[in-house]
Amino acid sequence: MPLVRALVAAAVLAAVCGTGAACASASGTGHRTAGQTATVDGTDHGSAGPTGRGGAPDDEPFFVAPGSHAAGQATAWRAAGRTADAHLMDRIAARPQAEWLTGPRPEAVVRDRTTAAARHRRTAVLVAYYIPQRDCGAHSAGGAPSAAAYRAWIDAFAAGLGDRDAYVVVEPDAVPHTVAGCAQVVPAERYALLAYAVDRLGRQSGTHVYLDAGNAGWIPDPARLVGPLRSSGVARADGIALNVSNFHTDKTTSVYGKRLSSLLGGTRLVIDTSRNGNGPHPGPGTDLWCNPPGRALGRPPTRRTGDPLIDAYLWIKRPGESDGTCRGGPAAGRWWPSYALRLAANAHD
């Protein structure tokens, strides 16, 4: 299935683009916590910008879901007379972002999101984030209570996908946390669960599965990831996801990703560019991955990457959602308007 999808994707890319082309201080990631799936908890407002069907530019495939925090913030600020700030917030609201599935009942949310995307002839981007011992007990701790519960959760996720188009990023941090020595995890058990997720989600005909492989600053020697990724089913995935919720530049991540890809026999990449416009914080300090100041939105989501190995640049981390309770931020995954505004104001695009 991944090979067939890869051949189709390559043909589409050629037609469109031509031939161009530990969460703690080590991981550099702050993710959604349980119960933070945006369209389920009832806290989203407003609608996305009017750039195309589903809010995306007409030549891009990814779905902009209505009702994002950024869209609601822009609406509220316009009503309050803060039109310049609202215009900046539109830079986030009008662009496609991933939907994180973090709670115990994913099926309805996955079905609703992919159905809405299909209605607009768009592709949903989803994140499966419910592995047991998630985040090794750090800011986004939680996940399934057992291996059996996780497999059932993945089955429900897959049922929600149906045959509709979706990109699914599988379990940010799960492999690199384990490689980094998370004491709460039995490596063989975790890798078996990840392999189950890759295989089960990959059976859905419209689904592209990308197994998370961390970021360039976490496990500097990519050779350390090869065995764990293989045990986690990467050969049967469509590729790997890099830089999720992190700040490394496209160039740094691409170089790192290509080193890792070559060790894996040429696996393909998607890269999170949501907040890497200014690269990582230079320091000094600790926890520089957690709500660092002076960062900026990165390259907008696109499949037109100009690089035949990179399937897409995506906004996997939702800009403006906190990395955790550091530097004055709210809990991981909570909306932080002032931080979102700074990301947008600093953007180069």
GROMACS .gro file of N, CA and C in nm, residues 6 165 195 198 200 220 245 271 313 321 340:
model
   33
    6ALA      N    1   0.301   0.586  -0.286
    6ALA     CA    2   0.420   0.664  -0.316
    6ALA      C    3   0.432   0.688  -0.465
  165ASP      N    4  -0.919   1.079   0.208
  165ASP     CA    5  -0.779   1.118   0.207
  165ASP      C    6  -0.738   1.178   0.341
  195ALA      N    7   0.421  -0.024   1.546
  195ALA     CA    8   0.407  -0.103   1.423
  195ALA      C    9   0.262  -0.140   1.398
  198VAL      N   10   0.101   0.176   1.253
  198VAL     CA   11   0.139   0.197   1.113
  198VAL      C   12   0.064   0.101   1.022
  200ARG      N   13  -0.217  -0.080   1.080
  200ARG     CA   14  -0.363  -0.068   1.080
  200ARG      C   15  -0.408   0.058   1.006
  220PRO      N   16   2.116   1.343   1.786
  220PRO     CA   17   2.200   1.398   1.679
  220PRO      C   18   2.254   1.294   1.581
  245SER      N   19   0.661   2.013   1.639
  245SER     CA   20   0.658   2.105   1.753
  245SER      C   21   0.793   2.167   1.783
  271ILE      N   22   0.788   1.751   0.699
  271ILE     CA   23   0.857   1.837   0.794
  271ILE      C   24   0.759   1.938   0.851
  313TYR      N   25   0.564   2.007   0.340
  313TYR     CA   26   0.585   2.087   0.459
  313TYR      C   27   0.447   2.106   0.522
  321GLU      N   28  -0.049   2.746   2.024
  321GLU     CA   29  -0.079   2.657   2.135
  321GLU      C   30   0.049   2.634   2.215
  340ALA      N   31   0.083   3.351   1.999
  340ALA     CA   32   0.043   3.338   1.859
  340ALA      C   33   0.067   3.468   1.783
   0.00000   0.00000   0.00000
